[in-house]
Amino acid sequence: MPTLPAEIYYAEIEASTATLAVVVDSAEPDLAIPTCPDWTLRQLATHLGRAQRWATEIVRARSEAFIEFRSVPDGKLPVHEAERGRWLTAGATRLVGALREAGEDQVWAFGTMNPASYWARRMSHEVMVHSADAQIAVGGLVTMPAELAADAIDEWLTVMSGLVADQPDRRLTALPTGRSLRVRATDPDLAGPGDWLITHADDDSLHVSQEPGEADATLSGRAADVLLVLIGRRPASGEAVHVTGNQELMTSWLKETPF
């Protein structure tokens, strides 16, 4: 699982949380979040603040088991609006502190044990995406560092899109046996992976690799734009990304792998 230096993740957790906090402090809490249907800004902020505290507890306790999401300390959005932005940034600070202290100690990570740095990667992407959700809701500019957006694509394709508890892997339905898709980030001078081949093998398993070769359909564009399409924040029909090859196959994949 390729990763970036931990300090890059820490910086993103704090920077994107600060960006979200500004929106929370300046916009109406009942503002609808169009990229997260049925959520308001209040619900988005609550989810993210609690998620940061949840990850902090897992890392701080070096937990070997799942911790109930709603049981974490200080997991409720403050009643007073003036305190909500500070509540978010305080959660980011706690999380980064716990991650620094834990280093590479093993902790629970969705049913497996992984170094605590797993949560640095996971939460930096989580915060980055939900900060983008808030920016889209207020008509702001969505910016993501190319290397982090590409890393989030990698995590999405190789880890998160397949995490569906007690359900069949919908990716295997979306991509028929023997067919393949390519996802390509076109940012110049991109550090790290920027090209992924997704294949449904004959043994009914899904493989994601950086191997060369032809694919039935390809989604390409800057890493940030490709990420937003993959996780359902923007359509694949926009000018920022391009789909070549079997359009129906790519549409099926995007429909069956929502964030």
GROMACS .gro file of C-alpha atoms in nm:
model
  259
    1MET     CA    1   0.000   0.000   0.000
    2PRO     CA    2   0.190   0.309  -0.120
    3THR     CA    3   0.181   0.604   0.117
    4LEU     CA    4   0.316   0.954   0.140
    5PRO     CA    5   0.534   1.083   0.424
    6ALA     CA    6   0.335   1.112   0.746
    7GLU     CA    7   0.396   1.487   0.774
    8ILE     CA    8   0.206   1.542   0.449
    9TYR     CA    9  -0.097   1.363   0.594
   10TYR     CA   10  -0.075   1.554   0.921
   11ALA     CA   11  -0.059   1.887   0.738
   12GLU     CA   12  -0.361   1.799   0.525
   13ILE     CA   13  -0.570   1.692   0.824
   14GLU     CA   14  -0.511   2.027   0.990
   15ALA     CA   15  -0.537   2.241   0.674
   16SER     CA   16  -0.858   2.089   0.538
   17THR     CA   17  -1.019   2.090   0.882
   18ALA     CA   18  -0.936   2.460   0.915
   19THR     CA   19  -1.094   2.524   0.574
   20LEU     CA   20  -1.410   2.340   0.678
   21ALA     CA   21  -1.417   2.528   1.008
   22VAL     CA   22  -1.426   2.861   0.821
   23VAL     CA   23  -1.733   2.743   0.628
   24VAL     CA   24  -1.898   2.618   0.947
   25ASP     CA   25  -1.836   2.954   1.115
   26SER     CA   26  -1.973   3.157   0.824
   27ALA     CA   27  -2.256   2.957   0.664
   28GLU     CA   28  -2.599   2.855   0.790
   29PRO     CA   29  -2.586   2.520   0.974
   30ASP     CA   30  -2.893   2.400   0.781
   31LEU     CA   31  -2.720   2.457   0.448
   32ALA     CA   32  -2.780   2.153   0.224
   33ILE     CA   33  -2.473   1.960   0.109
   34PRO     CA   34  -2.559   1.856  -0.248
   35THR     CA   35  -2.274   1.607  -0.275
   36CYS     CA   36  -2.391   1.430   0.042
   37PRO     CA   37  -2.767   1.389  -0.014
   38ASP     CA   38  -2.983   1.436   0.297
   39TRP     CA   39  -2.696   1.599   0.487
   40THR     CA   40  -2.678   1.956   0.611
   41LEU     CA   41  -2.363   2.146   0.699
   42ARG     CA   42  -2.437   2.071   1.065
   43GLN     CA   43  -2.450   1.696   0.992
   44LEU     CA   44  -2.134   1.709   0.782
   45ALA     CA   45  -1.945   1.889   1.059
   46THR     CA   46  -2.076   1.647   1.322
   47HIS     CA   47  -1.972   1.346   1.115
   48LEU     CA   48  -1.622   1.473   1.053
   49GLY     CA   49  -1.558   1.596   1.405
   50ARG     CA   50  -1.676   1.267   1.550
   51ALA     CA   51  -1.479   1.065   1.293
   52GLN     CA   52  -1.160   1.245   1.391
   53ARG     CA   53  -1.223   1.175   1.759
   54TRP     CA   54  -1.309   0.812   1.678
   55ALA     CA   55  -0.982   0.762   1.492
   56THR     CA   56  -0.800   0.938   1.776
   57GLU     CA   57  -0.941   0.690   2.030
   58ILE     CA   58  -0.842   0.392   1.816
   59VAL     CA   59  -0.488   0.523   1.782
   60ARG     CA   60  -0.450   0.654   2.137
   61ALA     CA   61  -0.569   0.325   2.293
   62ARG     CA   62  -0.374   0.114   2.041
   63SER     CA   63  -0.709  -0.061   2.006
   64GLU     CA   64  -0.717  -0.412   1.864
   65ALA     CA   65  -1.095  -0.402   1.819
   66PHE     CA   66  -1.366  -0.181   1.678
   67ILE     CA   67  -1.470   0.115   1.897
   68GLU     CA   68  -1.832   0.222   1.877
   69PHE     CA   69  -1.848   0.538   1.668
   70ARG     CA   70  -2.103   0.718   1.884
   71SER     CA   71  -1.928   0.636   2.212
   72VAL     CA   72  -1.619   0.851   2.166
   73PRO     CA   73  -1.563   1.140   2.410
   74ASP     CA   74  -1.663   1.491   2.300
   75GLY     CA   75  -1.832   1.351   1.991
   76LYS     CA   76  -2.121   1.597   1.972
   77LEU     CA   77  -2.122   1.922   1.780
   78PRO     CA   78  -2.140   2.213   2.028
   79VAL     CA   79  -2.478   2.374   2.080
   80HIS     CA   80  -2.337   2.725   2.041
   81GLU     CA   81  -2.250   2.801   1.680
   82ALA     CA   82  -1.950   3.013   1.777
   83GLU     CA   83  -1.781   2.704   1.923
   84ARG     CA   84  -1.826   2.471   1.627
   85GLY     CA   85  -1.529   2.573   1.416
   86ARG     CA   86  -1.296   2.549   1.717
   87TRP     CA   87  -1.444   2.207   1.799
   88LEU     CA   88  -1.347   2.085   1.451
   89THR     CA   89  -0.991   2.218   1.461
   90ALA     CA   90  -0.944   2.083   1.815
   91GLY     CA   91  -1.036   1.737   1.685
   92ALA     CA   92  -0.775   1.765   1.411
   93THR     CA   93  -0.511   1.872   1.662
   94ARG     CA   94  -0.590   1.577   1.890
   95LEU     CA   95  -0.578   1.333   1.602
   96VAL     CA   96  -0.243   1.453   1.472
   97GLY     CA   97  -0.100   1.444   1.825
   98ALA     CA   98  -0.216   1.085   1.876
   99LEU     CA   99  -0.077   0.981   1.537
  100ARG     CA  100   0.262   1.136   1.608
  101GLU     CA  101   0.282   0.958   1.943
  102ALA     CA  102   0.175   0.619   1.806
  103GLY     CA  103   0.414   0.618   1.511
  104GLU     CA  104   0.398   0.273   1.353
  105ASP     CA  105   0.235   0.093   1.646
  106GLN     CA  106  -0.028  -0.158   1.534
  107VAL     CA  107  -0.396  -0.063   1.569
  108TRP     CA  108  -0.736  -0.182   1.448
  109ALA     CA  109  -0.818  -0.082   1.090
  110PHE     CA  110  -1.149  -0.213   0.957
  111GLY     CA  111  -1.107  -0.570   1.074
  112THR     CA  112  -0.731  -0.596   1.034
  113MET     CA  113  -0.428  -0.468   1.224
  114ASN     CA  114  -0.221  -0.198   1.059
  115PRO     CA  115   0.034   0.064   1.162
  116ALA     CA  116  -0.125   0.377   1.311
  117SER     CA  117  -0.009   0.561   0.999
  118TYR     CA  118  -0.299   0.386   0.823
  119TRP     CA  119  -0.526   0.634   1.003
  120ALA     CA  120  -0.311   0.930   0.901
  121ARG     CA  121  -0.371   0.836   0.540
  122ARG     CA  122  -0.739   0.748   0.586
  123MET     CA  123  -0.830   1.061   0.780
  124SER     CA  124  -0.635   1.301   0.560
  125HIS     CA  125  -0.841   1.181   0.264
  126GLU     CA  126  -1.164   1.188   0.466
  127VAL     CA  127  -1.109   1.546   0.575
  128MET     CA  128  -0.995   1.657   0.230
  129VAL     CA  129  -1.308   1.518   0.064
  130HIS     CA  130  -1.554   1.653   0.319
  131SER     CA  131  -1.389   1.993   0.311
  132ALA     CA  132  -1.448   1.981  -0.066
  133ASP     CA  133  -1.814   1.892   0.001
  134ALA     CA  134  -1.851   2.209   0.207
  135GLN     CA  135  -1.675   2.422  -0.053
  136ILE     CA  136  -1.903   2.289  -0.327
  137ALA     CA  137  -2.207   2.367  -0.112
  138VAL     CA  138  -2.110   2.735  -0.070
  139GLY     CA  139  -1.982   2.777  -0.425
  140GLY     CA  140  -1.621   2.797  -0.315
  141LEU     CA  141  -1.308   2.684  -0.494
  142VAL     CA  142  -1.212   2.319  -0.442
  143THR     CA  143  -0.837   2.273  -0.425
  144MET     CA  144  -0.648   1.954  -0.351
  145PRO     CA  145  -0.273   1.886  -0.366
  146ALA     CA  146  -0.219   1.661  -0.668
  147GLU     CA  147  -0.011   1.406  -0.478
  148LEU     CA  148  -0.276   1.374  -0.205
  149ALA     CA  149  -0.560   1.348  -0.457
  150ALA     CA  150  -0.371   1.073  -0.641
  151ASP     CA  151  -0.303   0.897  -0.312
  152ALA     CA  152  -0.675   0.919  -0.230
  153ILE     CA  153  -0.755   0.763  -0.569
  154ASP     CA  154  -0.518   0.479  -0.487
  155GLU     CA  155  -0.674   0.423  -0.145
  156TRP     CA  156  -1.024   0.437  -0.293
  157LEU     CA  157  -0.951   0.185  -0.567
  158THR     CA  158  -0.739  -0.055  -0.363
  159VAL     CA  159  -0.901  -0.038  -0.019
  160MET     CA  160  -1.209   0.169   0.049
  161SER     CA  161  -1.432   0.093  -0.251
  162GLY     CA  162  -1.431  -0.275  -0.152
  163LEU     CA  163  -1.522  -0.220   0.216
  164VAL     CA  164  -1.890  -0.314   0.220
  165ALA     CA  165  -1.970  -0.507   0.537
  166ASP     CA  166  -2.170  -0.830   0.500
  167GLN     CA  167  -2.257  -0.759   0.136
  168PRO     CA  168  -2.129  -0.889  -0.199
  169ASP     CA  169  -1.858  -0.682  -0.363
  170ARG     CA  170  -2.058  -0.463  -0.601
  171ARG     CA  171  -1.744  -0.390  -0.801
  172LEU     CA  172  -1.760  -0.744  -0.938
  173THR     CA  173  -2.110  -0.675  -1.069
  174ALA     CA  174  -2.017  -0.337  -1.211
  175LEU     CA  175  -1.718  -0.480  -1.399
  176PRO     CA  176  -1.798  -0.811  -1.577
  177THR     CA  177  -1.547  -1.095  -1.580
  178GLY     CA  178  -1.264  -1.039  -1.823
  179ARG     CA  179  -1.325  -0.665  -1.857
  180SER     CA  180  -1.098  -0.386  -1.739
  181LEU     CA  181  -1.093  -0.015  -1.663
  182ARG     CA  182  -0.809   0.233  -1.645
  183VAL     CA  183  -0.795   0.540  -1.422
  184ARG     CA  184  -0.528   0.794  -1.508
  185ALA     CA  185  -0.417   1.115  -1.334
  186THR     CA  186  -0.259   1.349  -1.586
  187ASP     CA  187  -0.100   1.606  -1.353
  188PRO     CA  188   0.253   1.692  -1.473
  189ASP     CA  189   0.539   1.579  -1.249
  190LEU     CA  190   0.307   1.381  -1.023
  191ALA     CA  191   0.499   1.211  -0.744
  192GLY     CA  192   0.387   0.852  -0.692
  193PRO     CA  193   0.133   0.640  -0.879
  194GLY     CA  194  -0.091   0.808  -1.132
  195ASP     CA  195  -0.217   0.518  -1.340
  196TRP     CA  196  -0.435   0.227  -1.228
  197LEU     CA  197  -0.563  -0.077  -1.416
  198ILE     CA  198  -0.873  -0.244  -1.267
  199THR     CA  199  -0.941  -0.598  -1.387
  200HIS     CA  200  -1.210  -0.855  -1.308
  201ALA     CA  201  -1.013  -1.180  -1.335
  202ASP     CA  202  -1.146  -1.518  -1.443
  203ASP     CA  203  -1.128  -1.643  -1.084
  204ASP     CA  204  -1.391  -1.379  -0.992
  205SER     CA  205  -1.145  -1.157  -0.808
  206LEU     CA  206  -1.075  -0.790  -0.865
  207HIS     CA  207  -0.720  -0.670  -0.925
  208VAL     CA  208  -0.589  -0.313  -0.915
  209SER     CA  209  -0.236  -0.256  -1.039
  210GLN     CA  210  -0.008  -0.007  -1.211
  211GLU     CA  211   0.048  -0.247  -1.500
  212PRO     CA  212   0.050  -0.120  -1.859
  213GLY     CA  213  -0.195  -0.250  -2.114
  214GLU     CA  214  -0.522  -0.182  -2.290
  215ALA     CA  215  -0.848  -0.130  -2.102
  216ASP     CA  216  -1.211  -0.136  -2.211
  217ALA     CA  217  -1.264   0.218  -2.078
  218THR     CA  218  -1.040   0.491  -1.937
  219LEU     CA  219  -1.115   0.782  -1.705
  220SER     CA  220  -0.849   1.052  -1.715
  221GLY     CA  221  -0.789   1.405  -1.592
  222ARG     CA  222  -0.614   1.590  -1.311
  223ALA     CA  223  -0.600   1.381  -0.995
  224ALA     CA  224  -0.837   1.609  -0.800
  225ASP     CA  225  -1.098   1.602  -1.077
  226VAL     CA  226  -1.070   1.226  -1.126
  227LEU     CA  227  -1.106   1.169  -0.752
  228LEU     CA  228  -1.421   1.380  -0.735
  229VAL     CA  229  -1.573   1.179  -1.021
  230LEU     CA  230  -1.478   0.843  -0.871
  231ILE     CA  231  -1.643   0.926  -0.539
  232GLY     CA  232  -1.955   1.073  -0.696
  233ARG     CA  233  -1.895   1.440  -0.631
  234ARG     CA  234  -1.889   1.538  -0.998
  235PRO     CA  235  -2.020   1.376  -1.317
  236ALA     CA  236  -1.790   1.203  -1.560
  237SER     CA  237  -1.942   1.413  -1.837
  238GLY     CA  238  -1.774   1.738  -1.736
  239GLU     CA  239  -1.495   1.914  -1.921
  240ALA     CA  240  -1.239   1.843  -1.649
  241VAL     CA  241  -1.224   1.468  -1.712
  242HIS     CA  242  -1.241   1.246  -2.019
  243VAL     CA  243  -1.386   0.899  -2.064
  244THR     CA  244  -1.272   0.698  -2.364
  245GLY     CA  245  -1.373   0.351  -2.472
  246ASN     CA  246  -1.681   0.178  -2.333
  247GLN     CA  247  -1.880   0.461  -2.173
  248GLU     CA  248  -2.150   0.226  -2.042
  249LEU     CA  249  -1.893   0.018  -1.855
  250MET     CA  250  -1.747   0.326  -1.684
  251THR     CA  251  -2.096   0.450  -1.597
  252SER     CA  252  -2.179   0.115  -1.437
  253TRP     CA  253  -1.860   0.123  -1.228
  254LEU     CA  254  -1.923   0.474  -1.101
  255LYS     CA  255  -2.284   0.393  -1.015
  256GLU     CA  256  -2.197   0.081  -0.815
  257THR     CA  257  -1.901   0.226  -0.622
  258PRO     CA  258  -2.035   0.535  -0.440
  259PHE     CA  259  -1.841   0.697  -0.156
   0.00000   0.00000   0.00000
